[in-house]
Amino acid sequence: MYCEYGGLKYKIKKKNNKYIITSRVRKEGFTNYIDVLGNKHSELYMKIVKANEVDIIYNEDVFIKYKDKVSRNAVLADSYMIWTNSEQLAQEYIFEKKEQFVFIKYITRKEIGAVKIMKTPVLDFKDIEQSEEIIEGDALDSWLSELI
């Protein structure tokens, strides 16, 4: 899950009726992250917030445009894994069958036409309408570089 807090995007989780946002950069009001075993982390920071302090909480689904089709993705080093459950698309674009109804293919940045991010509000924000963002060109290069 993600949230928008103070105009920025953060990962967020709900634990014991509290919302915990995390950041890899120390910001005002954030403390070192403490995991479930009580270990303090110096490379991850957290802040406990209330639902009314964030603008929205949502899940994200990312889709990559590849040869005029759209597929889900995962990032691995310098390549991007896309997948589909469509046998027809898998045959047309030479995907590898991993298991029943799961076909994957590794592609390079040059093969990515655009990225579509679907934001689905959840929890206290589930009544807000779903939104989408299309990222292309230089903005896409920047967005992809943050994933690796």
PDB file of C-alpha atoms in Angstrom:
ATOM      1  CA  MET A   1       0.000   0.000   0.000  1.00  0.00           C
ATOM      2  CA  TYR A   2       1.022   3.570  -0.624  1.00  0.00           C
ATOM      3  CA  CYS A   3      -0.112   6.949   0.619  1.00  0.00           C
ATOM      4  CA  GLU A   4       0.283  10.602  -0.200  1.00  0.00           C
ATOM      5  CA  TYR A   5       1.497  12.572   2.813  1.00  0.00           C
ATOM      6  CA  GLY A   6       2.751  16.142   2.679  1.00  0.00           C
ATOM      7  CA  GLY A   7       2.646  16.037  -1.120  1.00  0.00           C
ATOM      8  CA  LEU A   8       4.957  12.998  -1.315  1.00  0.00           C
ATOM      9  CA  LYS A   9       4.416   9.285  -1.949  1.00  0.00           C
ATOM     10  CA  TYR A  10       5.272   6.805   0.818  1.00  0.00           C
ATOM     11  CA  LYS A  11       4.775   3.130   1.546  1.00  0.00           C
ATOM     12  CA  ILE A  12       2.237   2.678   4.336  1.00  0.00           C
ATOM     13  CA  LYS A  13       0.951  -0.192   6.411  1.00  0.00           C
ATOM     14  CA  LYS A  14      -1.756  -0.513   9.034  1.00  0.00           C
ATOM     15  CA  LYS A  15      -0.712  -2.186  12.270  1.00  0.00           C
ATOM     16  CA  ASN A  16      -2.811  -2.334  15.449  1.00  0.00           C
ATOM     17  CA  ASN A  17      -5.106   0.466  14.217  1.00  0.00           C
ATOM     18  CA  LYS A  18      -2.072   2.691  13.512  1.00  0.00           C
ATOM     19  CA  TYR A  19      -0.742   3.761  10.140  1.00  0.00           C
ATOM     20  CA  ILE A  20       3.024   3.576   9.687  1.00  0.00           C
ATOM     21  CA  ILE A  21       4.629   5.366   6.740  1.00  0.00           C
ATOM     22  CA  THR A  22       8.204   4.580   5.767  1.00  0.00           C
ATOM     23  CA  SER A  23      10.984   6.379   3.923  1.00  0.00           C
ATOM     24  CA  ARG A  24      14.561   5.559   2.921  1.00  0.00           C
ATOM     25  CA  VAL A  25      15.409   9.235   3.549  1.00  0.00           C
ATOM     26  CA  ARG A  26      15.252  10.669   7.073  1.00  0.00           C
ATOM     27  CA  LYS A  27      12.693  13.467   7.230  1.00  0.00           C
ATOM     28  CA  GLU A  28      11.416  15.676  10.009  1.00  0.00           C
ATOM     29  CA  GLY A  29       9.257  13.717  12.444  1.00  0.00           C
ATOM     30  CA  PHE A  30      10.539  10.317  11.245  1.00  0.00           C
ATOM     31  CA  THR A  31      12.441   7.924  13.527  1.00  0.00           C
ATOM     32  CA  ASN A  32      14.530   4.836  12.798  1.00  0.00           C
ATOM     33  CA  TYR A  33      12.314   1.961  11.674  1.00  0.00           C
ATOM     34  CA  ILE A  34      11.778  -0.750  14.284  1.00  0.00           C
ATOM     35  CA  ASP A  35      10.863  -4.178  12.892  1.00  0.00           C
ATOM     36  CA  VAL A  36       8.634  -6.831  14.482  1.00  0.00           C
ATOM     37  CA  LEU A  37      11.627  -8.286  16.341  1.00  0.00           C
ATOM     38  CA  GLY A  38      12.430  -4.901  17.882  1.00  0.00           C
ATOM     39  CA  ASN A  39      15.509  -4.272  15.721  1.00  0.00           C
ATOM     40  CA  LYS A  40      16.226  -0.618  14.917  1.00  0.00           C
ATOM     41  CA  HIS A  41      17.173   0.066  11.273  1.00  0.00           C
ATOM     42  CA  SER A  42      19.438   2.962  10.300  1.00  0.00           C
ATOM     43  CA  GLU A  43      18.617   2.820   6.566  1.00  0.00           C
ATOM     44  CA  LEU A  44      14.819   2.992   6.925  1.00  0.00           C
ATOM     45  CA  TYR A  45      12.707   5.559   8.760  1.00  0.00           C
ATOM     46  CA  MET A  46       9.106   5.570   9.942  1.00  0.00           C
ATOM     47  CA  LYS A  47       6.397   7.853  11.190  1.00  0.00           C
ATOM     48  CA  ILE A  48       3.093   6.921  12.817  1.00  0.00           C
ATOM     49  CA  VAL A  49       0.203   8.925  11.365  1.00  0.00           C
ATOM     50  CA  LYS A  50      -3.572   9.026  11.598  1.00  0.00           C
ATOM     51  CA  ALA A  51      -5.768   8.392   8.573  1.00  0.00           C
ATOM     52  CA  ASN A  52      -6.875  12.038   8.517  1.00  0.00           C
ATOM     53  CA  GLU A  53      -3.229  13.166   8.212  1.00  0.00           C
ATOM     54  CA  VAL A  54      -2.716  11.517   4.799  1.00  0.00           C
ATOM     55  CA  ASP A  55      -4.357  12.618   1.570  1.00  0.00           C
ATOM     56  CA  ILE A  56      -5.084   9.093   0.344  1.00  0.00           C
ATOM     57  CA  ILE A  57      -4.117   5.441   0.877  1.00  0.00           C
ATOM     58  CA  TYR A  58      -4.098   3.207  -2.183  1.00  0.00           C
ATOM     59  CA  ASN A  59      -2.834   0.033  -3.837  1.00  0.00           C
ATOM     60  CA  GLU A  60      -0.914   0.343  -7.060  1.00  0.00           C
ATOM     61  CA  ASP A  61      -1.030  -1.868 -10.141  1.00  0.00           C
ATOM     62  CA  VAL A  62       1.619  -1.114 -12.776  1.00  0.00           C
ATOM     63  CA  PHE A  63       1.186  -2.035 -16.421  1.00  0.00           C
ATOM     64  CA  ILE A  64       3.828  -1.775 -19.166  1.00  0.00           C
ATOM     65  CA  LYS A  65       2.959  -0.982 -22.779  1.00  0.00           C
ATOM     66  CA  TYR A  66       4.855  -3.459 -24.964  1.00  0.00           C
ATOM     67  CA  LYS A  67       4.241  -3.566 -28.722  1.00  0.00           C
ATOM     68  CA  ASP A  68       0.879  -1.793 -28.321  1.00  0.00           C
ATOM     69  CA  LYS A  69      -0.276  -4.273 -25.641  1.00  0.00           C
ATOM     70  CA  VAL A  70      -0.302  -3.832 -21.883  1.00  0.00           C
ATOM     71  CA  SER A  71       1.138  -6.258 -19.337  1.00  0.00           C
ATOM     72  CA  ARG A  72       1.956  -6.354 -15.620  1.00  0.00           C
ATOM     73  CA  ASN A  73       5.598  -5.955 -14.675  1.00  0.00           C
ATOM     74  CA  ALA A  74       8.444  -6.675 -12.285  1.00  0.00           C
ATOM     75  CA  VAL A  75      11.944  -5.199 -12.419  1.00  0.00           C
ATOM     76  CA  LEU A  76      15.116  -7.297 -12.455  1.00  0.00           C
ATOM     77  CA  ALA A  77      18.454  -5.484 -12.889  1.00  0.00           C
ATOM     78  CA  ASP A  78      18.553  -4.045 -16.442  1.00  0.00           C
ATOM     79  CA  SER A  79      15.546  -5.959 -17.707  1.00  0.00           C
ATOM     80  CA  TYR A  80      11.859  -5.847 -16.960  1.00  0.00           C
ATOM     81  CA  MET A  81       9.732  -8.926 -16.597  1.00  0.00           C
ATOM     82  CA  ILE A  82       6.251  -8.628 -18.020  1.00  0.00           C
ATOM     83  CA  TRP A  83       3.563 -11.252 -17.713  1.00  0.00           C
ATOM     84  CA  THR A  84       0.156 -12.098 -19.031  1.00  0.00           C
ATOM     85  CA  ASN A  85      -2.471 -14.742 -18.432  1.00  0.00           C
ATOM     86  CA  SER A  86      -3.542 -14.607 -22.098  1.00  0.00           C
ATOM     87  CA  GLU A  87      -2.320 -17.638 -24.033  1.00  0.00           C
ATOM     88  CA  GLN A  88      -3.089 -15.830 -27.303  1.00  0.00           C
ATOM     89  CA  LEU A  89      -0.857 -12.840 -26.410  1.00  0.00           C
ATOM     90  CA  ALA A  90       1.826 -15.174 -25.084  1.00  0.00           C
ATOM     91  CA  GLN A  91       1.975 -17.032 -28.408  1.00  0.00           C
ATOM     92  CA  GLU A  92       1.849 -13.841 -30.481  1.00  0.00           C
ATOM     93  CA  TYR A  93       4.722 -12.165 -28.583  1.00  0.00           C
ATOM     94  CA  ILE A  94       6.741 -15.303 -27.704  1.00  0.00           C
ATOM     95  CA  PHE A  95       6.331 -15.413 -23.930  1.00  0.00           C
ATOM     96  CA  GLU A  96       7.642 -18.315 -21.842  1.00  0.00           C
ATOM     97  CA  LYS A  97       5.071 -20.449 -20.027  1.00  0.00           C
ATOM     98  CA  LYS A  98       5.890 -20.560 -16.297  1.00  0.00           C
ATOM     99  CA  GLU A  99       2.766 -22.311 -15.064  1.00  0.00           C
ATOM    100  CA  GLN A 100      -0.834 -22.689 -16.114  1.00  0.00           C
ATOM    101  CA  PHE A 101      -2.132 -19.268 -17.243  1.00  0.00           C
ATOM    102  CA  VAL A 102       1.156 -17.503 -16.367  1.00  0.00           C
ATOM    103  CA  PHE A 103       3.394 -16.448 -19.260  1.00  0.00           C
ATOM    104  CA  ILE A 104       6.468 -14.231 -18.816  1.00  0.00           C
ATOM    105  CA  LYS A 105       8.918 -12.335 -21.009  1.00  0.00           C
ATOM    106  CA  TYR A 106      11.988 -10.216 -20.206  1.00  0.00           C
ATOM    107  CA  ILE A 107      12.270  -6.969 -22.140  1.00  0.00           C
ATOM    108  CA  THR A 108      14.632  -3.968 -22.175  1.00  0.00           C
ATOM    109  CA  ARG A 109      13.840  -0.292 -21.578  1.00  0.00           C
ATOM    110  CA  LYS A 110      13.848   0.363 -25.346  1.00  0.00           C
ATOM    111  CA  GLU A 111      10.902  -1.999 -25.734  1.00  0.00           C
ATOM    112  CA  ILE A 112       8.727  -0.152 -23.200  1.00  0.00           C
ATOM    113  CA  GLY A 113       6.330   2.304 -24.815  1.00  0.00           C
ATOM    114  CA  ALA A 114       4.745   3.633 -21.628  1.00  0.00           C
ATOM    115  CA  VAL A 115       3.744   2.704 -18.086  1.00  0.00           C
ATOM    116  CA  LYS A 116       0.224   2.946 -16.710  1.00  0.00           C
ATOM    117  CA  ILE A 117      -0.205   3.102 -12.939  1.00  0.00           C
ATOM    118  CA  MET A 118      -3.653   2.300 -11.566  1.00  0.00           C
ATOM    119  CA  LYS A 119      -4.259   3.678  -8.061  1.00  0.00           C
ATOM    120  CA  THR A 120      -7.081   1.966  -6.183  1.00  0.00           C
ATOM    121  CA  PRO A 121      -8.006   3.692  -2.888  1.00  0.00           C
ATOM    122  CA  VAL A 122      -8.314   1.337   0.120  1.00  0.00           C
ATOM    123  CA  LEU A 123      -9.185   1.294   3.833  1.00  0.00           C
ATOM    124  CA  ASP A 124     -10.596   4.644   5.002  1.00  0.00           C
ATOM    125  CA  PHE A 125     -10.319   5.971   1.421  1.00  0.00           C
ATOM    126  CA  LYS A 126     -12.080   3.120  -0.427  1.00  0.00           C
ATOM    127  CA  ASP A 127     -14.982   5.392  -1.456  1.00  0.00           C
ATOM    128  CA  ILE A 128     -12.678   7.582  -3.561  1.00  0.00           C
ATOM    129  CA  GLU A 129     -12.645   6.881  -7.298  1.00  0.00           C
ATOM    130  CA  GLN A 130      -9.791   4.872  -8.835  1.00  0.00           C
ATOM    131  CA  SER A 131      -7.270   6.951 -10.803  1.00  0.00           C
ATOM    132  CA  GLU A 132      -4.644   6.238 -13.424  1.00  0.00           C
ATOM    133  CA  GLU A 133      -1.390   7.839 -14.466  1.00  0.00           C
ATOM    134  CA  ILE A 134       0.393   7.338 -17.815  1.00  0.00           C
ATOM    135  CA  ILE A 135       4.169   7.849 -17.828  1.00  0.00           C
ATOM    136  CA  GLU A 136       6.106   8.218 -21.101  1.00  0.00           C
ATOM    137  CA  GLY A 137       9.353   9.640 -22.493  1.00  0.00           C
ATOM    138  CA  ASP A 138      11.894  11.241 -20.142  1.00  0.00           C
ATOM    139  CA  ALA A 139       9.505  10.939 -17.191  1.00  0.00           C
ATOM    140  CA  LEU A 140       9.409   7.176 -17.858  1.00  0.00           C
ATOM    141  CA  ASP A 141      13.212   6.937 -17.758  1.00  0.00           C
ATOM    142  CA  SER A 142      13.232   8.732 -14.423  1.00  0.00           C
ATOM    143  CA  TRP A 143      10.419   6.566 -13.003  1.00  0.00           C
ATOM    144  CA  LEU A 144      12.095   3.321 -14.123  1.00  0.00           C
ATOM    145  CA  SER A 145      15.472   4.365 -12.672  1.00  0.00           C
ATOM    146  CA  GLU A 146      13.853   4.692  -9.234  1.00  0.00           C
ATOM    147  CA  LEU A 147      12.763   1.035  -9.368  1.00  0.00           C
ATOM    148  CA  ILE A 148      16.214  -0.463  -9.834  1.00  0.00           C
TER     149      ILE A 148
END
